[in-house]
PDB file of C-alpha atoms in Angstrom:
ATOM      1  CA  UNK M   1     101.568  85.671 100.008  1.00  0.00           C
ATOM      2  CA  UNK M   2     100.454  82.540 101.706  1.00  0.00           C
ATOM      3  CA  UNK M   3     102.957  80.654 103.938  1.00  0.00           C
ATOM      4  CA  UNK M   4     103.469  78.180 100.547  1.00  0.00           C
ATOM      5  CA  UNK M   5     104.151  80.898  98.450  1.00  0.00           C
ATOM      6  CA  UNK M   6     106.116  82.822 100.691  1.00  0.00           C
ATOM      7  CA  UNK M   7     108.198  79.377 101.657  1.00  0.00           C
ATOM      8  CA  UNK M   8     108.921  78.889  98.110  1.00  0.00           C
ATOM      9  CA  UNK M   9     110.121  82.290  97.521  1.00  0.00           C
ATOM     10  CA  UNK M  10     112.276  82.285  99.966  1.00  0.00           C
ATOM     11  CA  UNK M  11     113.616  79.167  99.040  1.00  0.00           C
ATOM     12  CA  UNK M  12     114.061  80.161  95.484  1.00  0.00           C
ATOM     13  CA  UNK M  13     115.843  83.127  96.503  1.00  0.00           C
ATOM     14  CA  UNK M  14     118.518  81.934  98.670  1.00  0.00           C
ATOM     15  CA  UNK M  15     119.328  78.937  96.308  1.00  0.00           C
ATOM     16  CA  UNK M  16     119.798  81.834  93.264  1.00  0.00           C
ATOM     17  CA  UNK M  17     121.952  84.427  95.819  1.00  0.00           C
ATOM     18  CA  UNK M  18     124.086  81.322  96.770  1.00  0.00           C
ATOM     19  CA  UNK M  19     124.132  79.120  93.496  1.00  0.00           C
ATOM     20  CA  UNK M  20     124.554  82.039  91.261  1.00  0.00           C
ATOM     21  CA  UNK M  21     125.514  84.877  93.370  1.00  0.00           C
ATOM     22  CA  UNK M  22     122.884  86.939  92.730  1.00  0.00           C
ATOM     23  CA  UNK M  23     121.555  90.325  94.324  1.00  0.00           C
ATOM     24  CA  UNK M  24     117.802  91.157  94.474  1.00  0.00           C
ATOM     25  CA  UNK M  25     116.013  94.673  93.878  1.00  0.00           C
ATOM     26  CA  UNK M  26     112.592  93.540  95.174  1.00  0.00           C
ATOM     27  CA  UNK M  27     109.680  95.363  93.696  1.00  0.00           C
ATOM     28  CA  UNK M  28     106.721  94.435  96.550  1.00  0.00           C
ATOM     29  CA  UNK M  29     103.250  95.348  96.395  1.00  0.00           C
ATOM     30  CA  UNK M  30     103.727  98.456  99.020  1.00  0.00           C
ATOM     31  CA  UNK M  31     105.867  99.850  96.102  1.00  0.00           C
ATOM     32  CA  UNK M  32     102.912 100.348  93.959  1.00  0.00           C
ATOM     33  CA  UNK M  33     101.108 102.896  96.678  1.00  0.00           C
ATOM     34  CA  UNK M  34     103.029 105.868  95.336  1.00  0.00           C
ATOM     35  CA  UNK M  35     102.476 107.910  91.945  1.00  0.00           C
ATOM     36  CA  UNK M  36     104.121 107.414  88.911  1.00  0.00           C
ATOM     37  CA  UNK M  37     104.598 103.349  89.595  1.00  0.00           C
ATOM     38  CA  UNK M  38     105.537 102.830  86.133  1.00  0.00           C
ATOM     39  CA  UNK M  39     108.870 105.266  86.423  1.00  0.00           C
ATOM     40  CA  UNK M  40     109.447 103.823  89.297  1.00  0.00           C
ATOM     41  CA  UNK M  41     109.479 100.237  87.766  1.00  0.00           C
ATOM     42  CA  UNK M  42     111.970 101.682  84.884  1.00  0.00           C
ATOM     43  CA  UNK M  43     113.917 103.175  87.824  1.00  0.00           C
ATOM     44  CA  UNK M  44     114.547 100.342  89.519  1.00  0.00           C
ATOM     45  CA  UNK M  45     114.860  97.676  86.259  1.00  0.00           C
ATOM     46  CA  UNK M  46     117.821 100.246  85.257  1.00  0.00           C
ATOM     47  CA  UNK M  47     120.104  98.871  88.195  1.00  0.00           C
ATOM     48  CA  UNK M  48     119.681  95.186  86.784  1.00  0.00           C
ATOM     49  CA  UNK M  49     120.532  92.434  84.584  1.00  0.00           C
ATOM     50  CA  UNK M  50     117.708  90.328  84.140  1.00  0.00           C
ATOM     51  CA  UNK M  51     114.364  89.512  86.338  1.00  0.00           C
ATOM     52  CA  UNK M  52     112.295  86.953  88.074  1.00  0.00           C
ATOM     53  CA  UNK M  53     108.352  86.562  88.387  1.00  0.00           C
ATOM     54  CA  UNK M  54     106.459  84.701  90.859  1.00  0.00           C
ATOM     55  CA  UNK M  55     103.348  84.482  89.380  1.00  0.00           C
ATOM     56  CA  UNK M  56     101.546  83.617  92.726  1.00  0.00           C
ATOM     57  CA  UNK M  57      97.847  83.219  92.692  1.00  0.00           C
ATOM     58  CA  UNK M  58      96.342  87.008  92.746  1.00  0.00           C
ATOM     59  CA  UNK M  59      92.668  86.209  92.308  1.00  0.00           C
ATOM     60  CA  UNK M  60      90.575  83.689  92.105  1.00  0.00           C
ATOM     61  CA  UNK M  61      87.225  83.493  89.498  1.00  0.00           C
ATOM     62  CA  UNK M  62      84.868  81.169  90.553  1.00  0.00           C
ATOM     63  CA  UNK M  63      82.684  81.639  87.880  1.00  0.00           C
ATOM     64  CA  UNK M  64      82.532  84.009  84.610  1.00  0.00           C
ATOM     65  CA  UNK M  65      82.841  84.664  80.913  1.00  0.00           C
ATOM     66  CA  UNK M  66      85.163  86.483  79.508  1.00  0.00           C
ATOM     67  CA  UNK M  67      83.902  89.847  77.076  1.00  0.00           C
ATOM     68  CA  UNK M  68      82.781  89.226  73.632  1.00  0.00           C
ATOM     69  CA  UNK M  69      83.639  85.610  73.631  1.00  0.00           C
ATOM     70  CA  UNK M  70      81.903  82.977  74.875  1.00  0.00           C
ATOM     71  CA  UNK M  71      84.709  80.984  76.961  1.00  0.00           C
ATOM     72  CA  UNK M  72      83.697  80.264  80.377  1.00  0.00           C
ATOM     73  CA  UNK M  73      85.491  81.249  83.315  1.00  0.00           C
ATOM     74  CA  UNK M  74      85.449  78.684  85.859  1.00  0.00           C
ATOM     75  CA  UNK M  75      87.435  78.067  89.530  1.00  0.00           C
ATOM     76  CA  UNK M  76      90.396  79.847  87.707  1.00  0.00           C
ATOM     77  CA  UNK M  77      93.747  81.511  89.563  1.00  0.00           C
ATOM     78  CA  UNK M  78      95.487  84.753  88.334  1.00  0.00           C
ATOM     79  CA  UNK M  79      98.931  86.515  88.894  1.00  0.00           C
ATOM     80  CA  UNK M  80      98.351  90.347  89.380  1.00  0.00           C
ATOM     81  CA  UNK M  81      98.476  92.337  85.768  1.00  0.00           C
ATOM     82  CA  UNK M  82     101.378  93.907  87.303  1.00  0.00           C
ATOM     83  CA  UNK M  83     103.645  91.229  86.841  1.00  0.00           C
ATOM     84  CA  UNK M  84     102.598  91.268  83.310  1.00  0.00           C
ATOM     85  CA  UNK M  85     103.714  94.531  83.026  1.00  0.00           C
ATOM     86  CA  UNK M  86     106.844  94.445  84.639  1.00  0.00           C
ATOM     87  CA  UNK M  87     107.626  91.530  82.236  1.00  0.00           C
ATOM     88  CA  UNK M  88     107.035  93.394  79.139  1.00  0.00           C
ATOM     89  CA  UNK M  89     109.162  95.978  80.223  1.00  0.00           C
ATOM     90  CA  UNK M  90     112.047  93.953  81.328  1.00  0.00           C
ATOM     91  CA  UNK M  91     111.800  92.172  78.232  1.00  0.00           C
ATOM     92  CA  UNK M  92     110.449  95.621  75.603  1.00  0.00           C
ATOM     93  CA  UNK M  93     112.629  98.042  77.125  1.00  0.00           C
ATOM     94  CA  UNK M  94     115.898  96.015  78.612  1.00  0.00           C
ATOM     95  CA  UNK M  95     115.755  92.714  76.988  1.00  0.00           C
ATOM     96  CA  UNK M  96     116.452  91.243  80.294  1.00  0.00           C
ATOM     97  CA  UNK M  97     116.096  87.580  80.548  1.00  0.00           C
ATOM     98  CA  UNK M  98     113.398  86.950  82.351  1.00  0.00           C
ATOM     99  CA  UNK M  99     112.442  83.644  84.644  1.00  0.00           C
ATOM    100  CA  UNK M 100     108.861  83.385  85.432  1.00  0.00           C
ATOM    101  CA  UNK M 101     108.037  80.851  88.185  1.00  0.00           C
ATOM    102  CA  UNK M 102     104.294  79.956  87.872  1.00  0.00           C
ATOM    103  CA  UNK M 103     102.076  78.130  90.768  1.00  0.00           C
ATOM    104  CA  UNK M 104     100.551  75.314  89.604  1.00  0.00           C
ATOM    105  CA  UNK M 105      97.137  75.879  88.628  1.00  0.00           C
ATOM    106  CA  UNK M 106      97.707  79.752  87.575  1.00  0.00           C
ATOM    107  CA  UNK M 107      96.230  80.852  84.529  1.00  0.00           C
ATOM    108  CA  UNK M 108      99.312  81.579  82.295  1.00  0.00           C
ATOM    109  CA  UNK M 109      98.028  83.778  79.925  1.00  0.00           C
ATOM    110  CA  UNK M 110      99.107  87.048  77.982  1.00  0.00           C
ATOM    111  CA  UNK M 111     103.088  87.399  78.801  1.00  0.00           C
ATOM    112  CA  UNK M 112     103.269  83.745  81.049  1.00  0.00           C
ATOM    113  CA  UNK M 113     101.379  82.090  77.944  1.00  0.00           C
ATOM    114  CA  UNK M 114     103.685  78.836  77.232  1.00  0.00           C
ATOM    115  CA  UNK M 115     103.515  79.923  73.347  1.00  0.00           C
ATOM    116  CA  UNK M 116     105.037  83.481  74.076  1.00  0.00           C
ATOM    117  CA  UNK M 117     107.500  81.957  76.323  1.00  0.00           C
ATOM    118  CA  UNK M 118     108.492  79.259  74.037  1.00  0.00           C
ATOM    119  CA  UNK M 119     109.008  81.712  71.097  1.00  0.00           C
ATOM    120  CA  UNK M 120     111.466  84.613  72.960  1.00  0.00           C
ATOM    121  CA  UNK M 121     115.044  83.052  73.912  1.00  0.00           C
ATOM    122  CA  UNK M 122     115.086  85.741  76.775  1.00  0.00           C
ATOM    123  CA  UNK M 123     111.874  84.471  78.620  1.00  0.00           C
ATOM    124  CA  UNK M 124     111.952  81.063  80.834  1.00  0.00           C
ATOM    125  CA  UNK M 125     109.247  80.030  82.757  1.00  0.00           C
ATOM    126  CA  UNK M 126     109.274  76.857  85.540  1.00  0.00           C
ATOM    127  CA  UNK M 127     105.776  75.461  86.874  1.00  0.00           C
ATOM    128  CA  UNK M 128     106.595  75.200  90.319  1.00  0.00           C
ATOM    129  CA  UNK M 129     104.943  72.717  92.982  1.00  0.00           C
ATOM    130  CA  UNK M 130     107.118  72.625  95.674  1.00  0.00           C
ATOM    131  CA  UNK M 131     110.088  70.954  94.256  1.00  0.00           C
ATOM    132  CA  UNK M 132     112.947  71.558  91.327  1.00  0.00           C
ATOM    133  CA  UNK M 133     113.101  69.180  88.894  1.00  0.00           C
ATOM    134  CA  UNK M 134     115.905  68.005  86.837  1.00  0.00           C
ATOM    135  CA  UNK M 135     114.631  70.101  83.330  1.00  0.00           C
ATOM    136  CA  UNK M 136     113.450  73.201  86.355  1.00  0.00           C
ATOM    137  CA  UNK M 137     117.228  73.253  87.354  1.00  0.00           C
ATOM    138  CA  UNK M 138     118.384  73.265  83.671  1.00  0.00           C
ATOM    139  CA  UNK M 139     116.146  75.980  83.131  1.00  0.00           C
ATOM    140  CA  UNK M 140     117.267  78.019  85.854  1.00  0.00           C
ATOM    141  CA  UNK M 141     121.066  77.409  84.599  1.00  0.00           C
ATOM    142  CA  UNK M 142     119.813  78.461  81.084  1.00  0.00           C
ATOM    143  CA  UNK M 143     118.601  81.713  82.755  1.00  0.00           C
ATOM    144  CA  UNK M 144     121.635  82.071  84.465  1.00  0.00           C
ATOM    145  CA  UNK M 145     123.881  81.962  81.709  1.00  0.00           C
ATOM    146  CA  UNK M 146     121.607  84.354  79.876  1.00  0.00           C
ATOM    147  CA  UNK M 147     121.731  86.916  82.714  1.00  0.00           C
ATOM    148  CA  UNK M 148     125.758  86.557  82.513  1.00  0.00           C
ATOM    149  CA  UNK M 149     125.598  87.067  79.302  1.00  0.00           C
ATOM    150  CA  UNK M 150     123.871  90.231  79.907  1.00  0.00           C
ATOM    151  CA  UNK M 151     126.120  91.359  82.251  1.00  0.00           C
ATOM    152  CA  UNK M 152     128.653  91.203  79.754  1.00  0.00           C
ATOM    153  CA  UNK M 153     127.404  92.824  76.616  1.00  0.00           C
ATOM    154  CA  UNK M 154     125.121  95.743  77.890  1.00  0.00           C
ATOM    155  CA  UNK M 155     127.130  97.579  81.155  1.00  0.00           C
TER     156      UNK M 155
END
């Protein structure tokens, strides 16, 4: 993480432990060194109610084309294809709510795509740049009350 990304995670954080009293189970990119990363992902999901994504800039393409179609590629960002993964399985295996903060300028595509978002109840996504708006708070709450909710019905 760059000192932006890693400020605004750590800000994010501390206003969900205190607003919502919230614990974490961090899943950090050390994690994924051992075998079997996908067990441990289930392992870990198992202890909660619901997840968060920063979908910080992974890697940068300054220039391509994507296979078999002829869309260009140009000066675009991308989250690592683990967080994709981790979010289908939060939301395939647990139906977790899930809240996917996404830098400006990311490529949302495949499970951050604003289409699959908008069309699951259990998947919110804020496009953060620095700040939390008014409708970024109301989303939060909204994932909030989902994660309660979850809480309530599945333990």
């Amino acid at each position: 993480m760059n000192a932006k990304q890693l400020n605004y995670y750590k800000h994010i954080t501390e206003l969900i432990k205190k607003q919502y009293n919230y614990t974490f189970e961090e899943i950090k990119p050390e994690d994924y060194w051992d075998s079997n990363q996908i067990t441990m992902i289930k392992d870990r999901m198992a202890k909660c109610s619901g997840m968060i994504v920063f979908a910080f800039s992974y890697m940068k393409i300054n220039e391509g084309k994507i296979a078999n179609i002829s869309q260009q590629i140009v000066d675009e960002d991308y989250s690592s294809p683990w967080l994709h993964i981790e979010a289908a399985m939060a939301n395939a295996m647990y139906n977790f709510p899930t809240m996917v903060f996404a830098e400006e300028n990311i490529s949302c595509n495949g499970i951050f795509d604003d289409k699959v978002i908008q069309n699951d109840e259990l998947m919110f996504k804020i496009n953060f740049n620095g700040t939390l708006s008014e409708d970024d708070e109301k989303s939060l709450s909204g994932w909030s009350r989902a994660v309660d909710r979850y809480k309530r019905t599945s333990k």
